XYZ file of C-alpha atoms in Angstrom:
109
model
C 8.324 -25.055 14.519
C 7.907 -23.758 18.076
C 4.738 -21.907 18.964
C 4.916 -18.722 20.968
C 2.520 -18.760 23.886
C 2.508 -14.970 24.207
C 1.066 -14.376 20.736
C -2.645 -13.607 20.664
C -4.914 -15.722 18.441
C -6.028 -14.483 15.038
C -9.641 -13.378 14.654
C -10.708 -13.826 10.985
C -13.431 -11.172 11.245
C -10.957 -8.678 12.659
C -8.608 -9.344 9.720
C -11.557 -8.792 7.388
C -12.224 -5.498 9.158
C -8.594 -4.441 8.690
C -8.912 -5.266 4.986
C -12.066 -3.190 4.801
C -10.207 -0.261 6.390
C -7.551 -0.591 3.669
C -10.330 -0.398 1.073
C -11.643 2.818 2.626
C -8.083 4.141 2.765
C -7.611 3.468 -0.956
C -10.906 5.105 -1.948
C -10.314 8.209 0.165
C -6.707 8.478 -0.996
C -7.781 8.417 -4.635
C -10.368 11.131 -4.036
C -7.853 13.298 -2.136
C -5.256 12.871 -4.890
C -7.833 13.885 -7.510
C -8.940 16.984 -5.585
C -5.342 18.062 -4.997
C -4.461 17.600 -8.667
C -7.539 19.606 -9.626
C -6.354 22.221 -7.138
C -2.927 22.350 -8.796
C -4.693 22.815 -12.131
C -6.792 25.647 -10.682
C -10.066 23.711 -10.831
C -10.539 22.976 -7.112
C -10.457 25.424 -4.238
C -7.394 24.579 -2.113
C -5.406 26.595 0.397
C -2.080 28.114 -0.722
C -0.118 25.794 1.580
C -1.779 22.586 0.369
C 1.357 21.227 -1.328
C 3.469 21.666 1.811
C 0.703 20.211 3.945
C 0.561 17.194 1.648
C 4.208 16.319 2.322
C 4.137 17.105 6.049
C 1.092 14.979 6.788
C 2.502 11.967 4.955
C 5.630 12.063 7.092
C 3.591 12.485 10.279
C 1.231 9.629 9.377
C 4.157 7.334 8.529
C 5.850 8.116 11.844
C 2.648 7.518 13.782
C 1.966 4.276 11.915
C 5.483 3.021 12.576
C 5.235 3.812 16.271
C 1.778 2.239 16.600
C 2.881 -0.875 14.720
C 5.990 -1.267 16.861
C 3.948 -0.834 20.033
C 1.426 -3.459 18.897
C 4.162 -5.937 17.970
C 6.141 -5.331 21.156
C 3.073 -5.887 23.319
C 2.330 -9.236 21.645
C -0.864 -8.171 19.896
C -2.532 -10.443 17.370
C -1.836 -9.881 13.641
C -5.243 -8.283 13.103
C -4.554 -5.706 15.819
C -1.076 -5.058 14.430
C -2.574 -4.470 10.976
C -5.234 -2.166 12.410
C -2.611 -0.212 14.344
C -0.592 0.252 11.151
C -3.596 1.400 9.118
C -5.231 3.722 11.684
C -2.908 6.791 11.348
C -3.138 6.766 7.541
C -6.890 6.313 7.658
C -7.234 9.213 10.100
C -5.253 11.496 7.770
C -7.086 10.502 4.578
C -10.500 10.806 6.235
C -9.663 14.317 7.495
C -8.268 15.379 4.107
C -11.282 14.027 2.252
C -13.693 15.903 4.512
C -11.698 19.133 4.372
C -11.169 19.158 0.601
C -14.740 18.103 -0.152
C -16.053 21.062 1.861
C -13.922 23.480 -0.177
C -15.442 22.293 -3.443
C -14.716 23.220 -7.047
C -13.238 26.614 -7.754
C -15.809 29.201 -8.756
C -14.684 31.759 -11.305
């Protein structure tokens, strides 16, 4: 099998870091999902447009991730950098959502 000289080498620690970012993404996503479901049930304080925001931000994050991944692949980045580029937009969105929803807190009656 021919080797491509333009492909960057793989850094095992960088791949581990990308995996760790996926772990953070999963934890924050679960917390955001829970707070939004509690909001739909009237138990968490959420803004009236939260459901629309939920859909819009997923589309935006997917577009940004696709563009970043394509750019990393096209520029010959290493697999760890490609993975990080793909994860970064989703991680940015979940981190922001987690912070925002946590600040709002449970609904007080």
